[in-house]
GROMACS .gro file of N, CA and C in nm:
model
  450
    1MET      N    1   0.647   2.066  -1.296
    1MET     CA    2   0.572   1.927  -1.278
    1MET      C    3   0.509   1.887  -1.089
    2ARG      N    4   0.607   1.946  -1.016
    2ARG     CA    5   0.528   1.937  -0.877
    2ARG      C    6   0.432   1.993  -0.888
    3LYS      N    7   0.365   2.080  -0.945
    3LYS     CA    8   0.230   2.085  -0.932
    3LYS      C    9   0.123   2.026  -0.980
    4ALA      N   10   0.170   1.969  -1.073
    4ALA     CA   11   0.079   1.858  -1.117
    4ALA      C   12   0.043   1.754  -1.039
    5VAL      N   13   0.106   1.705  -0.955
    5VAL     CA   14   0.056   1.628  -0.840
    5VAL      C   15  -0.037   1.646  -0.767
    6PRO      N   16  -0.077   1.752  -0.741
    6PRO     CA   17  -0.187   1.769  -0.661
    6PRO      C   18  -0.312   1.787  -0.747
    7LEU      N   19  -0.303   1.815  -0.868
    7LEU     CA   20  -0.403   1.827  -0.965
    7LEU      C   21  -0.419   1.670  -1.014
    8ILE      N   22  -0.375   1.579  -1.005
    8ILE     CA   23  -0.346   1.439  -1.083
    8ILE      C   24  -0.433   1.347  -0.967
    9LEU      N   25  -0.361   1.399  -0.811
    9LEU     CA   26  -0.455   1.274  -0.715
    9LEU      C   27  -0.591   1.301  -0.693
   10PRO      N   28  -0.650   1.422  -0.698
   10PRO     CA   29  -0.800   1.397  -0.663
   10PRO      C   30  -0.866   1.340  -0.833
   11LEU      N   31  -0.802   1.372  -0.953
   11LEU     CA   32  -0.864   1.298  -1.052
   11LEU      C   33  -0.829   1.161  -1.036
   12LEU      N   34  -0.749   1.063  -1.009
   12LEU     CA   35  -0.738   0.907  -0.972
   12LEU      C   36  -0.803   0.879  -0.834
   13LEU      N   37  -0.833   0.974  -0.749
   13LEU     CA   38  -0.948   0.907  -0.640
   13LEU      C   39  -1.066   0.889  -0.714
   14MET      N   40  -1.104   1.022  -0.794
   14MET     CA   41  -1.249   1.011  -0.865
   14MET      C   42  -1.261   0.919  -0.940
   15ALA      N   43  -1.154   0.899  -1.016
   15ALA     CA   44  -1.149   0.772  -1.149
   15ALA      C   45  -1.186   0.616  -1.049
   16GLY      N   46  -1.113   0.625  -0.967
   16GLY     CA   47  -1.124   0.505  -0.859
   16GLY      C   48  -1.261   0.463  -0.763
   17ALA      N   49  -1.319   0.585  -0.749
   17ALA     CA   50  -1.470   0.594  -0.702
   17ALA      C   51  -1.580   0.580  -0.796
   18ALA      N   52  -1.537   0.626  -0.920
   18ALA     CA   53  -1.655   0.563  -1.038
   18ALA      C   54  -1.614   0.439  -1.062
   19GLY      N   55  -1.513   0.381  -1.083
   19GLY     CA   56  -1.508   0.233  -1.093
   19GLY      C   57  -1.606   0.167  -0.981
   20ALA      N   58  -1.578   0.185  -0.864
   20ALA     CA   59  -1.642   0.111  -0.760
   20ALA      C   60  -1.786   0.178  -0.787
   21ALA      N   61  -1.849   0.253  -0.821
   21ALA     CA   62  -1.984   0.281  -0.805
   21ALA      C   63  -2.039   0.207  -0.932
   22ASP      N   64  -1.981   0.146  -1.031
   22ASP     CA   65  -1.991   0.108  -1.169
   22ASP      C   66  -2.027  -0.026  -1.119
   23ARG      N   67  -1.996  -0.084  -1.000
   23ARG     CA   68  -2.024  -0.215  -0.965
   23ARG      C   69  -2.171  -0.236  -0.919
   24SER      N   70  -2.239  -0.326  -0.967
   24SER     CA   71  -2.358  -0.393  -0.941
   24SER      C   72  -2.376  -0.436  -0.762
   25THR      N   73  -2.478  -0.446  -0.719
   25THR     CA   74  -2.478  -0.511  -0.580
   25THR      C   75  -2.515  -0.665  -0.563
   26PRO      N   76  -2.514  -0.718  -0.498
   26PRO     CA   77  -2.576  -0.849  -0.492
   26PRO      C   78  -2.722  -0.819  -0.490
   27GLU      N   79  -2.780  -0.747  -0.438
   27GLU     CA   80  -2.940  -0.720  -0.470
   27GLU      C   81  -2.964  -0.685  -0.580
   28GLN      N   82  -2.886  -0.593  -0.648
   28GLN     CA   83  -2.933  -0.607  -0.827
   28GLN      C   84  -2.914  -0.712  -0.915
   29ALA      N   85  -2.812  -0.786  -0.865
   29ALA     CA   86  -2.835  -0.931  -0.928
   29ALA      C   87  -2.916  -1.012  -0.881
   30LYS      N   88  -2.966  -1.032  -0.778
   30LYS     CA   89  -3.089  -1.084  -0.747
   30LYS      C   90  -3.222  -1.022  -0.834
   31ALA      N   91  -3.260  -0.899  -0.805
   31ALA     CA   92  -3.342  -0.885  -0.878
   31ALA      C   93  -3.362  -0.900  -1.019
   32LEU      N   94  -3.247  -0.877  -1.085
   32LEU     CA   95  -3.244  -0.918  -1.245
   32LEU      C   96  -3.257  -1.079  -1.213
   33VAL      N   97  -3.193  -1.164  -1.184
   33VAL     CA   98  -3.241  -1.302  -1.219
   33VAL      C   99  -3.393  -1.333  -1.158
   34GLN      N  100  -3.471  -1.223  -1.083
   34GLN     CA  101  -3.595  -1.274  -1.051
   34GLN      C  102  -3.695  -1.217  -1.167
   35GLU      N  103  -3.650  -1.090  -1.250
   35GLU     CA  104  -3.694  -1.093  -1.365
   35GLU      C  105  -3.666  -1.153  -1.472
   36ALA      N  106  -3.582  -1.212  -1.503
   36ALA     CA  107  -3.523  -1.324  -1.580
   36ALA      C  108  -3.586  -1.443  -1.584
   37ALA      N  109  -3.610  -1.485  -1.450
   37ALA     CA  110  -3.684  -1.640  -1.457
   37ALA      C  111  -3.823  -1.576  -1.477
   38ALA      N  112  -3.890  -1.487  -1.430
   38ALA     CA  113  -4.036  -1.480  -1.480
   38ALA      C  114  -4.038  -1.421  -1.633
   39TYR      N  115  -3.926  -1.371  -1.668
   39TYR     CA  116  -3.970  -1.363  -1.838
   39TYR      C  117  -3.966  -1.468  -1.890
   40LEU      N  118  -3.826  -1.568  -1.865
   40LEU     CA  119  -3.832  -1.725  -1.905
   40LEU      C  120  -3.977  -1.795  -1.907
   41LYS      N  121  -4.021  -1.757  -1.793
   41LYS     CA  122  -4.169  -1.872  -1.747
   41LYS      C  123  -4.285  -1.835  -1.841
   42ALA      N  124  -4.282  -1.674  -1.856
   42ALA     CA  125  -4.377  -1.594  -1.933
   42ALA      C  126  -4.381  -1.637  -2.094
   43LYS      N  127  -4.253  -1.639  -2.135
   43LYS     CA  128  -4.257  -1.563  -2.262
   43LYS      C  129  -4.172  -1.753  -2.316
   44GLY      N  130  -4.105  -1.819  -2.273
   44GLY     CA  131  -4.073  -1.938  -2.320
   44GLY      C  132  -3.923  -1.901  -2.358
   45PRO      N  133  -3.836  -2.034  -2.347
   45PRO     CA  134  -3.690  -2.010  -2.375
   45PRO      C  135  -3.632  -1.975  -2.507
   46GLU      N  136  -3.732  -1.969  -2.598
   46GLU     CA  137  -3.656  -1.899  -2.716
   46GLU      C  138  -3.674  -1.740  -2.724
   47GLU      N  139  -3.800  -1.722  -2.689
   47GLU     CA  140  -3.824  -1.568  -2.664
   47GLU      C  141  -3.713  -1.533  -2.582
   48ALA      N  142  -3.671  -1.580  -2.458
   48ALA     CA  143  -3.601  -1.540  -2.352
   48ALA      C  144  -3.416  -1.539  -2.348
   49VAL      N  145  -3.414  -1.632  -2.422
   49VAL     CA  146  -3.284  -1.634  -2.498
   49VAL      C  147  -3.229  -1.505  -2.570
   50LYS      N  148  -3.322  -1.474  -2.650
   50LYS     CA  149  -3.319  -1.361  -2.745
   50LYS      C  150  -3.278  -1.240  -2.671
   51ALA      N  151  -3.376  -1.235  -2.557
   51ALA     CA  152  -3.367  -1.096  -2.483
   51ALA      C  153  -3.233  -1.110  -2.395
   52PHE      N  154  -3.213  -1.207  -2.338
   52PHE     CA  155  -3.104  -1.231  -2.271
   52PHE      C  156  -2.929  -1.204  -2.329
   53HIS      N  157  -2.972  -1.234  -2.466
   53HIS     CA  158  -2.841  -1.208  -2.521
   53HIS      C  159  -2.852  -1.073  -2.617
   54ASP      N  160  -2.908  -0.985  -2.586
   54ASP     CA  161  -2.937  -0.847  -2.676
   54ASP      C  162  -2.878  -0.737  -2.549
   55PRO      N  163  -2.743  -0.703  -2.619
   55PRO     CA  164  -2.645  -0.655  -2.519
   55PRO      C  165  -2.730  -0.490  -2.467
   56LYS      N  166  -2.811  -0.443  -2.529
   56LYS     CA  167  -2.849  -0.326  -2.541
   56LYS      C  168  -2.989  -0.344  -2.456
   57GLY      N  169  -3.058  -0.495  -2.451
   57GLY     CA  170  -3.172  -0.473  -2.395
   57GLY      C  171  -3.185  -0.484  -2.263
   58THR      N  172  -3.303  -0.532  -2.155
   58THR     CA  173  -3.303  -0.519  -2.015
   58THR      C  174  -3.214  -0.613  -1.923
   59PHE      N  175  -3.197  -0.739  -1.991
   59PHE     CA  176  -3.114  -0.808  -1.928
   59PHE      C  177  -2.976  -0.800  -1.927
   60VAL      N  178  -2.913  -0.691  -1.954
   60VAL     CA  179  -2.799  -0.659  -1.948
   60VAL      C  180  -2.750  -0.534  -1.878
   61ARG      N  181  -2.703  -0.506  -1.779
   61ARG     CA  182  -2.724  -0.379  -1.684
   61ARG      C  183  -2.576  -0.367  -1.597
   62GLN      N  184  -2.513  -0.255  -1.645
   62GLN     CA  185  -2.380  -0.220  -1.582
   62GLN      C  186  -2.290  -0.331  -1.582
   63ASP      N  187  -2.247  -0.387  -1.485
   63ASP     CA  188  -2.152  -0.516  -1.522
   63ASP      C  189  -2.219  -0.641  -1.474
   64LEU      N  190  -2.369  -0.654  -1.497
   64LEU     CA  191  -2.445  -0.775  -1.485
   64LEU      C  192  -2.512  -0.818  -1.613
   65TYR      N  193  -2.514  -0.948  -1.617
   65TYR     CA  194  -2.578  -1.014  -1.739
   65TYR      C  195  -2.657  -1.152  -1.682
   66VAL      N  196  -2.752  -1.183  -1.776
   66VAL     CA  197  -2.792  -1.343  -1.725
   66VAL      C  198  -2.724  -1.444  -1.801
   67PHE      N  199  -2.703  -1.540  -1.727
   67PHE     CA  200  -2.674  -1.649  -1.791
   67PHE      C  201  -2.782  -1.773  -1.744
   68VAL      N  202  -2.784  -1.874  -1.841
   68VAL     CA  203  -2.885  -1.997  -1.821
   68VAL      C  204  -2.810  -2.128  -1.872
   69PHE      N  205  -2.811  -2.232  -1.747
   69PHE     CA  206  -2.811  -2.323  -1.797
   69PHE      C  207  -2.925  -2.423  -1.765
   70ASP      N  208  -2.905  -2.535  -1.847
   70ASP     CA  209  -3.008  -2.650  -1.845
   70ASP      C  210  -2.949  -2.742  -1.725
   71THR      N  211  -3.037  -2.816  -1.686
   71THR     CA  212  -3.000  -2.910  -1.581
   71THR      C  213  -2.934  -3.028  -1.625
   72ALA      N  214  -2.845  -3.037  -1.742
   72ALA     CA  215  -2.774  -3.131  -1.790
   72ALA      C  216  -2.622  -3.041  -1.793
   73GLY      N  217  -2.627  -2.919  -1.775
   73GLY     CA  218  -2.486  -2.823  -1.761
   73GLY      C  219  -2.460  -2.769  -1.900
   74LYS      N  220  -2.585  -2.776  -1.978
   74LYS     CA  221  -2.543  -2.660  -2.106
   74LYS      C  222  -2.591  -2.552  -2.128
   75TYR      N  223  -2.474  -2.469  -2.162
   75TYR     CA  224  -2.544  -2.315  -2.174
   75TYR      C  225  -2.657  -2.322  -2.249
   76VAL      N  226  -2.756  -2.267  -2.232
   76VAL     CA  227  -2.876  -2.212  -2.276
   76VAL      C  228  -2.862  -2.051  -2.318
   77ALA      N  229  -2.801  -1.952  -2.225
   77ALA     CA  230  -2.774  -1.807  -2.302
   77ALA      C  231  -2.671  -1.762  -2.187
   78SER      N  232  -2.593  -1.666  -2.254
   78SER     CA  233  -2.497  -1.579  -2.178
   78SER      C  234  -2.503  -1.443  -2.230
   79GLY      N  235  -2.513  -1.348  -2.130
   79GLY     CA  236  -2.533  -1.231  -2.159
   79GLY      C  237  -2.416  -1.184  -2.210
   80ALA      N  238  -2.285  -1.231  -2.157
   80ALA     CA  239  -2.185  -1.161  -2.168
   80ALA      C  240  -2.124  -1.252  -2.286
   81ASN      N  241  -2.138  -1.356  -2.329
   81ASN     CA  242  -2.071  -1.445  -2.469
   81ASN      C  243  -2.227  -1.522  -2.504
   82PRO      N  244  -2.289  -1.455  -2.602
   82PRO     CA  245  -2.397  -1.564  -2.678
   82PRO      C  246  -2.340  -1.668  -2.724
   83LYS      N  247  -2.195  -1.679  -2.774
   83LYS     CA  248  -2.141  -1.785  -2.866
   83LYS      C  249  -2.161  -1.904  -2.776
   84LEU      N  250  -2.157  -1.915  -2.635
   84LEU     CA  251  -2.143  -2.015  -2.530
   84LEU      C  252  -2.295  -2.090  -2.546
   85ALA      N  253  -2.386  -2.007  -2.594
   85ALA     CA  254  -2.538  -2.100  -2.617
   85ALA      C  255  -2.501  -2.232  -2.685
   86GLY      N  256  -2.574  -2.341  -2.631
   86GLY     CA  257  -2.531  -2.476  -2.682
   86GLY      C  258  -2.404  -2.533  -2.646
   87THR      N  259  -2.349  -2.468  -2.577
   87THR     CA  260  -2.218  -2.537  -2.545
   87THR      C  261  -2.218  -2.597  -2.415
   88SER      N  262  -2.141  -2.743  -2.381
   88SER     CA  263  -2.140  -2.799  -2.237
   88SER      C  264  -2.066  -2.729  -2.155
   89ALA      N  265  -2.114  -2.680  -2.039
   89ALA     CA  266  -2.049  -2.623  -1.925
   89ALA      C  267  -2.033  -2.738  -1.824
   90SER      N  268  -2.085  -2.846  -1.805
   90SER     CA  269  -2.114  -2.931  -1.693
   90SER      C  270  -1.983  -2.963  -1.639
   91ASP      N  271  -1.860  -2.936  -1.675
   91ASP     CA  272  -1.707  -2.917  -1.638
   91ASP      C  273  -1.670  -2.802  -1.620
   92LEU      N  274  -1.702  -2.706  -1.622
   92LEU     CA  275  -1.643  -2.553  -1.592
   92LEU      C  276  -1.619  -2.583  -1.435
   93THR      N  277  -1.515  -2.521  -1.423
   93THR     CA  278  -1.478  -2.468  -1.300
   93THR      C  279  -1.433  -2.317  -1.297
   94ASP      N  280  -1.431  -2.268  -1.162
   94ASP     CA  281  -1.388  -2.149  -1.107
   94ASP      C  282  -1.240  -2.120  -1.124
   95ALA      N  283  -1.192  -2.024  -1.094
   95ALA     CA  284  -1.047  -2.005  -1.106
   95ALA      C  285  -0.970  -2.071  -0.996
   96GLU      N  286  -1.061  -2.131  -0.894
   96GLU     CA  287  -0.994  -2.209  -0.795
   96GLU      C  288  -1.019  -2.333  -0.801
   97GLY      N  289  -1.091  -2.389  -0.912
   97GLY     CA  290  -1.066  -2.540  -0.937
   97GLY      C  291  -1.232  -2.559  -0.901
   98LYS      N  292  -1.328  -2.471  -0.831
   98LYS     CA  293  -1.436  -2.544  -0.777
   98LYS      C  294  -1.552  -2.541  -0.903
   99PRO      N  295  -1.641  -2.699  -0.907
   99PRO     CA  296  -1.705  -2.704  -1.031
   99PRO      C  297  -1.822  -2.650  -1.006
  100LEU      N  298  -1.823  -2.531  -1.117
  100LEU     CA  299  -1.897  -2.427  -1.073
  100LEU      C  300  -2.059  -2.474  -1.149
  101VAL      N  301  -2.090  -2.513  -1.240
  101VAL     CA  302  -2.198  -2.551  -1.295
  101VAL      C  303  -2.268  -2.662  -1.215
  102GLN      N  304  -2.193  -2.769  -1.179
  102GLN     CA  305  -2.224  -2.887  -1.091
  102GLN      C  306  -2.300  -2.839  -0.956
  103GLU      N  307  -2.227  -2.756  -0.905
  103GLU     CA  308  -2.268  -2.684  -0.781
  103GLU      C  309  -2.393  -2.613  -0.806
  104MET      N  310  -2.402  -2.528  -0.886
  104MET     CA  311  -2.534  -2.455  -0.932
  104MET      C  312  -2.651  -2.577  -0.935
  105ILE      N  313  -2.633  -2.696  -1.028
  105ILE     CA  314  -2.751  -2.767  -1.059
  105ILE      C  315  -2.776  -2.841  -0.888
  106ALA      N  316  -2.667  -2.868  -0.795
  106ALA     CA  317  -2.703  -2.918  -0.670
  106ALA      C  318  -2.766  -2.842  -0.603
  107ARG      N  319  -2.743  -2.730  -0.624
  107ARG     CA  320  -2.760  -2.624  -0.517
  107ARG      C  321  -2.928  -2.571  -0.543
  108THR      N  322  -2.995  -2.607  -0.671
  108THR     CA  323  -3.094  -2.554  -0.700
  108THR      C  324  -3.180  -2.682  -0.736
  109ARG      N  325  -3.125  -2.794  -0.712
  109ARG     CA  326  -3.191  -2.925  -0.696
  109ARG      C  327  -3.337  -2.950  -0.628
  110ASP      N  328  -3.314  -2.907  -0.504
  110ASP     CA  329  -3.406  -2.943  -0.411
  110ASP      C  330  -3.482  -2.769  -0.357
  111THR      N  331  -3.401  -2.692  -0.354
  111THR     CA  332  -3.449  -2.541  -0.348
  111THR      C  333  -3.433  -2.460  -0.471
  112PRO      N  334  -3.584  -2.400  -0.508
  112PRO     CA  335  -3.546  -2.335  -0.634
  112PRO      C  336  -3.460  -2.223  -0.635
  113GLU      N  337  -3.461  -2.145  -0.531
  113GLU     CA  338  -3.363  -2.028  -0.547
  113GLU      C  339  -3.238  -2.063  -0.431
  114ALA      N  340  -3.113  -2.015  -0.483
  114ALA     CA  341  -2.979  -2.005  -0.374
  114ALA      C  342  -2.866  -1.950  -0.453
  115ALA      N  343  -2.801  -1.957  -0.392
  115ALA     CA  344  -2.671  -1.812  -0.390
  115ALA      C  345  -2.548  -1.932  -0.411
  116LEU      N  346  -2.458  -1.847  -0.472
  116LEU     CA  347  -2.283  -1.941  -0.492
  116LEU      C  348  -2.191  -1.839  -0.499
  117ASP      N  349  -2.119  -1.877  -0.407
  117ASP     CA  350  -1.982  -1.746  -0.386
  117ASP      C  351  -1.881  -1.823  -0.491
  118TYR      N  352  -1.794  -1.775  -0.580
  118TYR     CA  353  -1.672  -1.832  -0.654
  118TYR      C  354  -1.586  -1.738  -0.701
  119VAL      N  355  -1.517  -1.757  -0.759
  119VAL     CA  356  -1.402  -1.673  -0.822
  119VAL      C  357  -1.387  -1.694  -0.979
  120TRP      N  358  -1.415  -1.549  -1.054
  120TRP     CA  359  -1.433  -1.565  -1.184
  120TRP      C  360  -1.374  -1.427  -1.239
  121LEU      N  361  -1.338  -1.427  -1.356
  121LEU     CA  362  -1.264  -1.329  -1.423
  121LEU      C  363  -1.362  -1.233  -1.450
  122ASN      N  364  -1.354  -1.104  -1.400
  122ASN     CA  365  -1.431  -0.984  -1.418
  122ASN      C  366  -1.371  -0.937  -1.551
  123ARG      N  367  -1.459  -0.951  -1.668
  123ARG     CA  368  -1.379  -0.861  -1.777
  123ARG      C  369  -1.369  -0.717  -1.771
  124ARG      N  370  -1.451  -0.652  -1.731
  124ARG     CA  371  -1.434  -0.508  -1.701
  124ARG      C  372  -1.284  -0.471  -1.653
  125THR      N  373  -1.223  -0.529  -1.526
  125THR     CA  374  -1.104  -0.479  -1.451
  125THR      C  375  -1.012  -0.592  -1.515
  126ASN      N  376  -1.043  -0.703  -1.589
  126ASN     CA  377  -0.961  -0.833  -1.617
  126ASN      C  378  -0.893  -0.862  -1.560
  127LYS      N  379  -0.923  -0.879  -1.390
  127LYS     CA  380  -0.883  -0.950  -1.304
  127LYS      C  381  -0.974  -1.052  -1.253
  128VAL      N  382  -0.931  -1.176  -1.186
  128VAL     CA  383  -0.992  -1.248  -1.123
  128VAL      C  384  -1.034  -1.222  -0.993
  129GLU      N  385  -1.180  -1.222  -0.959
  129GLU     CA  386  -1.214  -1.148  -0.838
  129GLU      C  387  -1.338  -1.243  -0.805
  130HIS      N  388  -1.372  -1.213  -0.665
  130HIS     CA  389  -1.485  -1.288  -0.586
  130HIS      C  390  -1.622  -1.270  -0.648
  131LYS      N  391  -1.684  -1.325  -0.684
  131LYS     CA  392  -1.808  -1.332  -0.726
  131LYS      C  393  -1.952  -1.356  -0.669
  132HIS      N  394  -2.034  -1.322  -0.634
  132HIS     CA  395  -2.170  -1.354  -0.586
  132HIS      C  396  -2.283  -1.387  -0.653
  133SER      N  397  -2.313  -1.506  -0.699
  133SER     CA  398  -2.436  -1.524  -0.811
  133SER      C  399  -2.586  -1.563  -0.727
  134TYR      N  400  -2.668  -1.522  -0.810
  134TYR     CA  401  -2.812  -1.566  -0.756
  134TYR      C  402  -2.867  -1.637  -0.843
  135LEU      N  403  -2.928  -1.771  -0.797
  135LEU     CA  404  -3.007  -1.865  -0.893
  135LEU      C  405  -3.129  -1.893  -0.830
  136ILE      N  406  -3.178  -1.883  -0.992
  136ILE     CA  407  -3.341  -1.920  -0.938
  136ILE      C  408  -3.352  -2.068  -1.061
  137ARG      N  409  -3.399  -2.180  -1.029
  137ARG     CA  410  -3.433  -2.277  -1.107
  137ARG      C  411  -3.573  -2.260  -1.133
  138GLN      N  412  -3.580  -2.237  -1.295
  138GLN     CA  413  -3.746  -2.225  -1.353
  138GLN      C  414  -3.734  -2.354  -1.443
  139GLY      N  415  -3.830  -2.466  -1.415
  139GLY     CA  416  -3.822  -2.553  -1.479
  139GLY      C  417  -3.695  -2.658  -1.510
  140ASP      N  418  -3.665  -2.646  -1.619
  140ASP     CA  419  -3.557  -2.738  -1.630
  140ASP      C  420  -3.397  -2.663  -1.644
  141TYR      N  421  -3.435  -2.536  -1.623
  141TYR     CA  422  -3.318  -2.434  -1.634
  141TYR      C  423  -3.289  -2.381  -1.514
  142ILE      N  424  -3.145  -2.275  -1.519
  142ILE     CA  425  -3.105  -2.249  -1.394
  142ILE      C  426  -3.065  -2.146  -1.439
  143VAL      N  427  -3.150  -1.983  -1.404
  143VAL     CA  428  -3.133  -1.869  -1.446
  143VAL      C  429  -3.016  -1.832  -1.336
  144GLY      N  430  -2.951  -1.735  -1.387
  144GLY     CA  431  -2.839  -1.652  -1.278
  144GLY      C  432  -2.752  -1.540  -1.323
  145SER      N  433  -2.754  -1.442  -1.229
  145SER     CA  434  -2.646  -1.360  -1.248
  145SER      C  435  -2.582  -1.332  -1.099
  146GLY      N  436  -2.464  -1.269  -1.122
  146GLY     CA  437  -2.359  -1.232  -0.999
  146GLY      C  438  -2.304  -1.113  -1.031
  147SER      N  439  -2.291  -1.071  -0.910
  147SER     CA  440  -2.212  -0.935  -0.874
  147SER      C  441  -2.075  -0.984  -0.828
  148TYR      N  442  -1.969  -0.884  -0.864
  148TYR     CA  443  -1.837  -0.890  -0.792
  148TYR      C  444  -1.800  -0.806  -0.685
  149SER      N  445  -1.746  -0.865  -0.584
  149SER     CA  446  -1.720  -0.825  -0.438
  149SER      C  447  -1.634  -0.701  -0.462
  150GLN      N  448  -1.716  -0.583  -0.403
  150GLN     CA  449  -1.641  -0.432  -0.386
  150GLN      C  450  -1.537  -0.404  -0.316
   0.00000   0.00000   0.00000
């Protein structure tokens, strides 16, 4: 059994490094939001929502997905869970009780681009982690995506 330990340790270290490598960066989240906002503007909400909800489409990458709220706080799209579309999220809070959607609406009211840090469940790790989201207001919609801290 003792001989197995030296073989297992490198495998565990490689697995941990691979998990960190699977995490997207804030820059990648920002680029995704910019592409999604441009797509929404060019194609309109109906076609954009279909694209944002496609798990094999261009708007779901590694651990990134696009979410969209309207200015009333209703989910328009969620690449993580398309069933949320049409539901109210105006009272949604993060794991620490921060009023998440209201803060997104407020931050993009006067400035079309913003960022927000909050605490959210990472479905890949099943742990509550710090998340940094980039937001763009496109008309009556707030388009966002976020990366988890590494």
